[in-house]
Coordinates of C-alpha atoms and ligand atoms in Angstrom, one line a residue:
M1 CA -10.9 5.3 -25.7
V2 CA -12.9 2.1 -26.0
N3 CA -15.3 1.8 -28.9
T4 CA -16.3 -1.8 -29.1
R5 CA -19.6 -2.9 -27.7
F6 CA -17.7 -4.9 -25.1
G7 CA -15.8 -1.8 -24.2
Q8 CA -19.0 0.2 -23.8
W9 CA -20.5 -2.5 -21.6
L10 CA -17.3 -2.6 -19.6
G11 CA -17.3 1.2 -19.3
R12 CA -20.8 1.2 -17.7
L13 CA -19.7 -1.5 -15.3
L14 CA -16.4 -0.1 -14.3
L15 CA -15.6 3.4 -13.1
V16 CA -12.7 4.6 -15.3
C17 CA -10.7 7.6 -14.1
T18 CA -8.4 9.8 -16.0
L19 CA -4.8 10.6 -15.2
T20 CA -4.3 14.1 -13.8
I21 CA -1.2 16.1 -13.3
P22 CA -1.2 18.4 -10.3
L23 CA -1.1 22.1 -11.0
L24 CA 1.3 23.0 -8.1
L25 CA 4.4 21.0 -8.8
Q26 CA 6.8 22.5 -6.3
D27 CA 9.9 20.9 -7.6
S28 CA 8.4 17.5 -7.3
F29 CA 9.4 14.9 -9.9
C30 CA 9.0 11.3 -10.7
L31 CA 12.3 9.3 -11.0
D32 CA 12.8 10.4 -14.6
G33 CA 12.0 14.1 -14.0
S34 CA 8.4 13.9 -15.3
P35 CA 5.6 15.4 -13.2
P36 CA 3.7 13.2 -10.7
A37 CA 0.1 12.2 -11.3
Y38 CA -3.1 10.8 -9.8
H39 CA -6.5 9.6 -10.8
F40 CA -9.5 11.4 -9.3
S41 CA -13.2 10.4 -8.9
H42 CA -15.2 13.3 -7.5
G43 CA -17.3 13.0 -4.4
F44 CA -21.1 13.5 -4.6
G45 CA -24.1 13.8 -2.4
S46 CA -23.3 13.7 1.3
G47 CA -19.7 12.7 0.5
V48 CA -18.6 15.9 -1.2
N49 CA -16.5 16.9 1.7
N50 CA -14.9 13.5 2.4
W51 CA -11.6 12.6 0.9
L52 CA -9.8 9.2 0.4
V53 CA -6.2 9.5 -0.8
Q54 CA -5.1 6.0 -1.8
I55 CA -1.4 5.5 -2.7
E56 CA -0.4 3.0 -5.3
G57 CA 2.2 0.3 -4.5
G58 CA 5.1 -1.2 -6.5
G59 CA 8.2 -2.1 -4.5
W60 CA 11.2 0.1 -4.1
C61 CA 14.5 0.8 -5.9
N62 CA 17.6 0.5 -3.7
N63 CA 20.4 1.8 -5.8
V64 CA 21.2 3.6 -9.1
T65 CA 21.1 0.4 -11.1
T66 CA 17.6 -0.7 -9.9
C67 CA 16.3 2.9 -10.0
L68 CA 17.5 3.3 -13.6
A69 CA 15.7 0.0 -14.4
R70 CA 12.4 1.5 -13.3
K71 CA 13.0 5.1 -14.4
N72 CA 11.2 4.8 -17.8
T73 CA 8.4 2.4 -16.5
R74 CA 5.0 3.4 -15.1
L75 CA 6.7 3.1 -11.6
G76 CA 9.2 5.8 -12.5
S77 CA 7.6 8.1 -15.1
S78 CA 4.1 9.6 -15.6
K79 CA 4.9 9.4 -19.3
A80 CA 4.7 5.6 -19.1
M81 CA 1.4 5.4 -17.0
V82 CA -1.9 4.4 -18.6
K83 CA -4.2 7.4 -18.9
E84 CA -7.2 5.6 -17.5
L85 CA -7.6 3.3 -14.6
S86 CA -10.6 1.5 -13.2
F87 CA -11.6 2.1 -9.6
S88 CA -12.9 -0.8 -7.5
G89 CA -13.0 -2.0 -3.9
I90 CA -12.4 0.9 -1.6
L91 CA -12.3 3.2 -4.7
S92 CA -15.6 2.0 -6.1
N93 CA -18.4 4.6 -6.5
K94 CA -21.2 2.1 -6.0
Q95 CA -22.8 2.0 -2.6
K96 CA -23.4 -1.8 -2.9
F97 CA -19.7 -2.4 -3.4
N98 CA -18.3 0.2 -1.1
P99 CA -21.0 1.3 1.4
D100 CA -19.0 3.7 3.5
F101 CA -16.8 5.5 1.0
Y102 CA -18.5 5.3 -2.4
D103 CA -19.6 8.9 -2.4
W104 CA -16.3 10.3 -1.1
N105 CA -13.7 12.1 -3.3
R106 CA -11.5 9.2 -4.2
I107 CA -7.9 9.7 -5.4
K108 CA -5.4 7.1 -6.5
V109 CA -1.9 8.6 -6.3
R110 CA 0.4 7.0 -8.9
Y111 CA 3.6 5.7 -7.4
C112 CA 6.6 7.0 -9.3
D113 CA 9.6 7.6 -7.0
G114 CA 10.6 4.1 -5.7
S115 CA 10.9 5.2 -2.1
S116 CA 7.3 5.2 -0.7
F117 CA 7.4 9.0 -1.3
T118 CA 10.2 9.6 1.3
G119 CA 13.1 10.6 -0.9
D120 CA 14.5 14.1 -1.0
V121 CA 17.9 14.7 -2.8
E122 CA 18.4 18.2 -4.2
A123 CA 21.2 17.2 -6.7
V124 CA 20.3 15.4 -9.9
N125 CA 23.2 13.6 -11.5
P126 CA 23.2 14.6 -15.2
A127 CA 24.7 11.2 -16.1
T128 CA 21.6 9.3 -14.8
N129 CA 19.0 12.1 -14.6
L130 CA 17.5 10.3 -11.7
H131 CA 15.3 12.4 -9.4
F132 CA 15.1 11.3 -5.8
R133 CA 12.2 13.6 -4.8
G134 CA 9.4 11.4 -3.6
A135 CA 8.7 13.3 -0.4
R136 CA 8.1 16.5 -2.5
V137 CA 5.8 14.5 -4.7
F138 CA 3.7 13.6 -1.7
L139 CA 3.5 17.2 -0.5
A140 CA 2.8 18.6 -3.9
I141 CA -0.1 16.2 -4.4
I142 CA -1.6 16.9 -1.0
E143 CA -1.4 20.7 -1.6
D144 CA -2.9 20.3 -5.0
L145 CA -5.8 18.3 -3.6
Q146 CA -6.3 20.9 -0.9
A147 CA -6.6 23.6 -3.5
K148 CA -9.2 21.4 -5.2
G149 CA -11.3 21.3 -2.0
M150 CA -9.6 18.9 0.4
K151 CA -8.8 22.0 2.6
N152 CA -12.6 21.9 3.5
A153 CA -12.6 18.2 4.3
Q154 CA -14.9 16.9 7.0
N155 CA -13.4 13.4 6.8
A156 CA -10.2 12.2 5.3
I157 CA -8.3 9.0 5.0
L158 CA -4.7 8.5 3.8
S159 CA -4.5 4.9 2.6
G160 CA -2.5 2.8 0.2
C161 CA -1.4 -0.7 -0.6
S162 CA 2.0 -2.4 -0.4
A163 CA 4.7 0.3 -0.9
G164 CA 1.7 2.7 -0.8
G165 CA 0.5 1.0 2.4
L166 CA 4.0 1.7 3.9
A167 CA 3.8 5.3 2.7
S168 CA 0.4 5.7 4.5
I169 CA 2.1 4.6 7.7
L170 CA 5.3 6.7 7.3
H171 CA 3.3 9.8 6.3
C172 CA 0.2 9.3 8.5
D173 CA 1.0 12.0 11.2
K174 CA 2.4 14.3 8.5
F175 CA -0.9 14.0 6.5
K176 CA -2.9 14.8 9.7
S177 CA -0.7 17.9 10.3
L178 CA -1.4 19.2 6.8
M179 CA -5.1 19.0 7.3
P180 CA -7.4 21.5 9.1
S181 CA -7.7 20.6 12.8
T182 CA -11.4 20.2 12.4
T183 CA -11.1 17.4 9.9
K184 CA -11.5 13.8 11.1
V185 CA -8.3 12.2 9.8
K186 CA -7.4 8.5 9.9
C187 CA -4.9 6.3 8.0
L188 CA -5.3 2.9 6.5
S189 CA -2.4 0.6 5.5
D190 CA -3.1 -2.4 3.3
A191 CA -0.3 -4.9 3.0
G192 CA 2.1 -2.2 4.2
Y193 CA 3.4 -3.9 7.4
F194 CA 6.7 -5.2 6.1
I195 CA 8.6 -6.9 8.9
N196 CA 12.3 -7.0 9.7
T197 CA 13.2 -10.7 9.8
N198 CA 15.9 -12.9 8.4
D199 CA 15.5 -14.8 5.1
V200 CA 15.6 -18.6 4.8
S201 CA 19.4 -18.5 4.4
G202 CA 19.7 -16.6 7.7
A203 CA 20.7 -13.3 6.1
K204 CA 19.3 -9.8 6.9
H205 CA 18.1 -9.4 3.3
I206 CA 15.3 -6.9 3.8
E207 CA 17.2 -4.9 6.4
T208 CA 20.1 -4.4 4.0
F209 CA 17.7 -3.6 1.2
Y210 CA 15.8 -0.9 3.1
T211 CA 19.0 0.6 4.4
E212 CA 20.1 1.0 0.7
V213 CA 16.7 2.5 -0.3
V214 CA 16.9 5.1 2.5
A215 CA 20.5 5.9 1.7
T216 CA 19.9 6.2 -2.1
H217 CA 16.9 8.4 -1.8
G218 CA 18.1 10.6 1.1
S219 CA 14.9 9.5 3.0
A220 CA 16.2 9.9 6.6
K221 CA 14.9 13.4 7.2
N222 CA 11.4 12.4 6.0
L223 CA 11.1 9.4 8.3
P224 CA 9.4 9.9 11.7
S225 CA 11.9 11.7 13.9
S226 CA 10.6 9.8 16.9
C227 CA 12.4 6.8 15.3
T228 CA 15.4 8.3 13.6
S229 CA 16.4 9.9 17.0
R230 CA 16.8 6.4 18.4
L231 CA 17.6 4.0 15.5
S232 CA 19.5 4.0 12.3
P233 CA 17.4 5.5 9.4
G234 CA 17.2 2.2 7.5
L235 CA 15.3 0.6 10.4
C236 CA 12.9 3.5 10.5
F237 CA 11.5 2.3 7.2
F238 CA 10.0 -0.6 9.0
P239 CA 6.6 -0.1 10.5
Q240 CA 7.4 -2.1 13.7
Y241 CA 9.9 0.7 14.8
V242 CA 7.6 3.6 14.1
V243 CA 4.0 2.6 14.7
S244 CA 4.0 3.0 18.5
Q245 CA 4.7 6.7 18.0
I246 CA 2.0 7.4 15.5
Q247 CA -0.6 9.7 17.0
T248 CA -3.3 9.5 14.3
P249 CA -5.7 6.6 14.3
I250 CA -4.5 3.9 11.9
F251 CA -5.9 0.6 10.6
F252 CA -3.7 -2.3 9.4
V253 CA -5.1 -4.8 6.9
N254 CA -2.5 -7.4 6.3
A255 CA -2.3 -11.1 5.5
A256 CA -0.1 -12.9 8.1
Y257 CA 1.3 -14.8 5.2
D258 CA 1.6 -11.8 2.9
S259 CA 2.6 -13.2 -0.5
W260 CA 5.0 -10.4 -1.3
Q261 CA 6.8 -10.8 2.0
I262 CA 7.0 -14.6 1.6
K263 CA 8.5 -14.1 -1.8
N264 CA 10.8 -11.2 -1.2
I265 CA 11.6 -11.1 2.5
L266 CA 11.4 -14.7 3.7
A267 CA 12.5 -16.6 0.6
P268 CA 14.0 -14.1 -1.9
G269 CA 15.8 -15.6 -4.9
V270 CA 19.2 -14.8 -3.5
A271 CA 18.4 -16.9 -0.4
D272 CA 17.1 -19.8 -2.4
P273 CA 19.7 -20.5 -5.1
H274 CA 18.3 -23.9 -6.0
G275 CA 14.8 -22.7 -6.4
T276 CA 13.4 -25.0 -3.7
W277 CA 10.8 -22.4 -2.9
H278 CA 9.7 -21.7 -6.4
Y279 CA 6.4 -23.6 -6.6
C280 CA 5.6 -22.9 -3.0
K281 CA 5.8 -19.2 -3.6
L282 CA 3.6 -19.4 -6.6
D283 CA 0.9 -21.4 -4.8
I284 CA 0.8 -22.0 -1.0
T285 CA -0.9 -25.4 -1.6
K286 CA 2.3 -26.6 -3.2
C287 CA 4.5 -25.9 -0.1
S288 CA 6.2 -28.9 1.6
S289 CA 5.5 -29.5 5.2
I290 CA 8.9 -28.1 6.1
Q291 CA 8.2 -25.0 4.1
L292 CA 4.8 -24.6 5.8
K293 CA 6.5 -24.9 9.1
T294 CA 8.9 -22.1 8.0
M295 CA 5.8 -20.0 7.0
Q296 CA 4.1 -20.7 10.3
D297 CA 7.3 -19.3 12.0
F298 CA 7.1 -16.3 9.7
R299 CA 3.5 -15.7 10.9
L300 CA 4.7 -15.8 14.5
E301 CA 7.4 -13.2 13.6
F302 CA 4.8 -11.1 11.9
L303 CA 2.5 -11.3 14.9
K304 CA 5.3 -10.3 17.2
A305 CA 6.2 -7.4 15.0
I306 CA 2.6 -6.1 14.8
S307 CA 2.0 -6.5 18.5
V308 CA 3.7 -3.2 19.1
V309 CA 0.7 -1.5 17.5
G310 CA -0.9 -2.0 21.0
N311 CA -4.6 -2.3 21.8
S312 CA -5.7 1.3 21.8
L313 CA -9.1 1.3 20.1
S314 CA -8.0 4.0 17.7
K315 CA -5.8 1.3 16.1
G316 CA -7.4 -1.2 13.8
L317 CA -6.2 -4.7 12.9
F318 CA -7.5 -7.1 10.3
I319 CA -4.8 -9.8 10.1
D320 CA -6.1 -12.8 8.1
S321 CA -4.3 -16.0 7.4
C322 CA -4.5 -15.8 3.7
Y323 CA -1.7 -16.0 1.1
A324 CA -2.5 -12.6 -0.3
H325 CA -1.2 -9.1 -0.9
C326 CA -3.4 -6.0 -1.1
Q327 CA -7.0 -6.8 -0.2
T328 CA -8.7 -3.3 -0.2
E329 CA -8.6 -2.4 -3.9
M330 CA -9.9 -5.6 -5.3
Q331 CA -13.7 -6.0 -5.1
E332 CA -13.4 -9.7 -4.5
T333 CA -11.4 -9.2 -1.3
W334 CA -12.9 -5.9 -0.1
L335 CA -16.6 -6.7 -0.2
R336 CA -18.4 -9.5 -2.0
A337 CA -20.7 -12.4 -0.8
N338 CA -17.6 -14.6 -0.6
S339 CA -14.9 -12.1 0.4
P340 CA -12.5 -12.9 3.3
R341 CA -13.9 -12.6 6.8
L342 CA -12.7 -12.5 10.3
G343 CA -15.5 -13.6 12.5
A344 CA -18.4 -12.7 10.3
T345 CA -16.8 -9.4 9.2
T346 CA -15.5 -8.3 5.8
I347 CA -12.6 -5.9 5.4
A348 CA -15.0 -3.2 4.1
K349 CA -17.2 -3.5 7.2
A350 CA -14.3 -3.6 9.7
V351 CA -12.7 -0.5 8.1
G352 CA -16.0 1.4 7.8
D353 CA -17.1 0.7 11.4
W354 CA -13.7 1.7 12.7
F355 CA -13.6 5.0 10.7
Y356 CA -17.0 6.1 11.7
D357 CA -16.5 5.0 15.3
R358 CA -19.4 2.5 15.2
S359 CA -17.1 -0.2 16.6
A360 CA -13.5 -0.9 17.0
F361 CA -11.9 -3.9 15.2
Q362 CA -8.7 -5.8 16.2
K363 CA -8.8 -9.4 15.0
I364 CA -6.0 -11.8 14.3
D365 CA -6.9 -15.0 12.4
C366 CA -6.1 -18.6 13.5
P367 CA -3.1 -20.1 11.5
Y368 CA -3.3 -21.3 7.9
P369 CA -5.3 -23.2 6.6
C370 CA -8.0 -22.5 9.1
N371 CA -9.9 -19.7 7.2
P372 CA -12.1 -21.0 4.4
T373 CA -13.0 -17.5 3.3
C374 CA -9.4 -16.7 2.1
H375 CA -8.7 -15.9 -1.5
N376 CA -5.2 -17.3 -1.7
R377 CA -3.2 -16.0 -4.6
V378 CA -1.9 -18.4 -7.2
F379 CA 0.8 -16.8 -9.4
D380 CA 1.4 -17.6 -13.0
P381 CA 4.9 -19.3 -13.3
N382 CA 5.6 -17.2 -16.4
D383 CA 5.0 -13.9 -14.5
H384 CA 8.0 -12.3 -12.8
L385 CA 7.7 -12.4 -9.1
E386 CA 6.2 -9.1 -8.0
Ligands
NAG401 C1 21.6 -2.9 -6.6 O1 20.7 -3.7 -5.9 C2 20.4 -5.0 -6.5 C3 19.3 -5.6 -5.8 O2 19.5 -5.6 -4.4 C4 21.7 -5.8 -6.5 O3 21.4 -7.0 -7.1 C5 22.8 -5.1 -7.3 O4 24.0 -5.8 -7.1 C6 23.0 -3.7 -6.7 N1 23.9 -2.9 -7.6 C7 24.8 -2.1 -7.2 C8 25.6 -1.4 -8.2 O5 25.0 -1.9 -6.0

């Protein structure tokens, strides 16, 4: 607990939500065998029957070595998670900061399995004690929330950012099928549209990586069968091969120059042994003209990959030309006087209008550096690349 005057001031300003362990665990475990967890802020007023389930991100682990490395961290164990988390952006309880969802029940599901909640392996190797049970975690949390009132939901959104944004794509129709038929259900993916493209050395780095994730976690049976019946399971981890089959309305918020994708799909360390991309990845204004050309080509690949979403008005697109990753959970990118806009529209307004059927939204920005409203990320050189 915070006892300083500063802490009390901060506490009034921020909504702080406590870690909760679901009651119905159903054989679901984080990587280390600990129970899964979420943070919950109750709905109020006219929002009591509306539910926003937001899934946390945090990359993936693709083999026993990398899964062991995350097992005892907050991304692999509820024992290592902070007990309190502040909610902002789409999770804010202030009307001014989050006009369409502030009074909903808002849940942040903590990410703890390393497979975007798709894994399901019965056996646990006693030598590693690694639990590959992410799909069961997802089900257990949904059932727990239903017992807490989500079964009476009028409106519901499955959302998430990064690996959580991918989870919201892969589980979108499943989530809809678990809800009463009378509930209005939509999905929102923030920075979850990871594309299958070669890295700067020409290798299929991300395709290999996802194939390993899916094999390690036994994810194939929990990926959309409309994809796994046609393609190898590793490919069905990519949104571009599954989204055309998604029946539930879904909105994609994504930067065309997503900073995680530039750092880890386009120019991962293994593809850049001399570190030529190092400063460019930390700060887009430091990229050479050749690197910028490569990034413009990446944007074109991204636009091609997302074109399969199609132009049904049930699908939403907010594709800005920012160097960013995850724009719905941070107040400064979700809704502020100077937050990113496409046309004159903020992300909060585009998503709210789409959810409530006030107006559809499908906009793709002009190429970098055309959009002055971007909040381009600048990374600390001492930080590990996320
Ligand atoms: C596990 O994956 C990492 C990251 O891709 C790789 O560097 C490492 O060699 C792999 N280890 C094994 C044992 O396959």
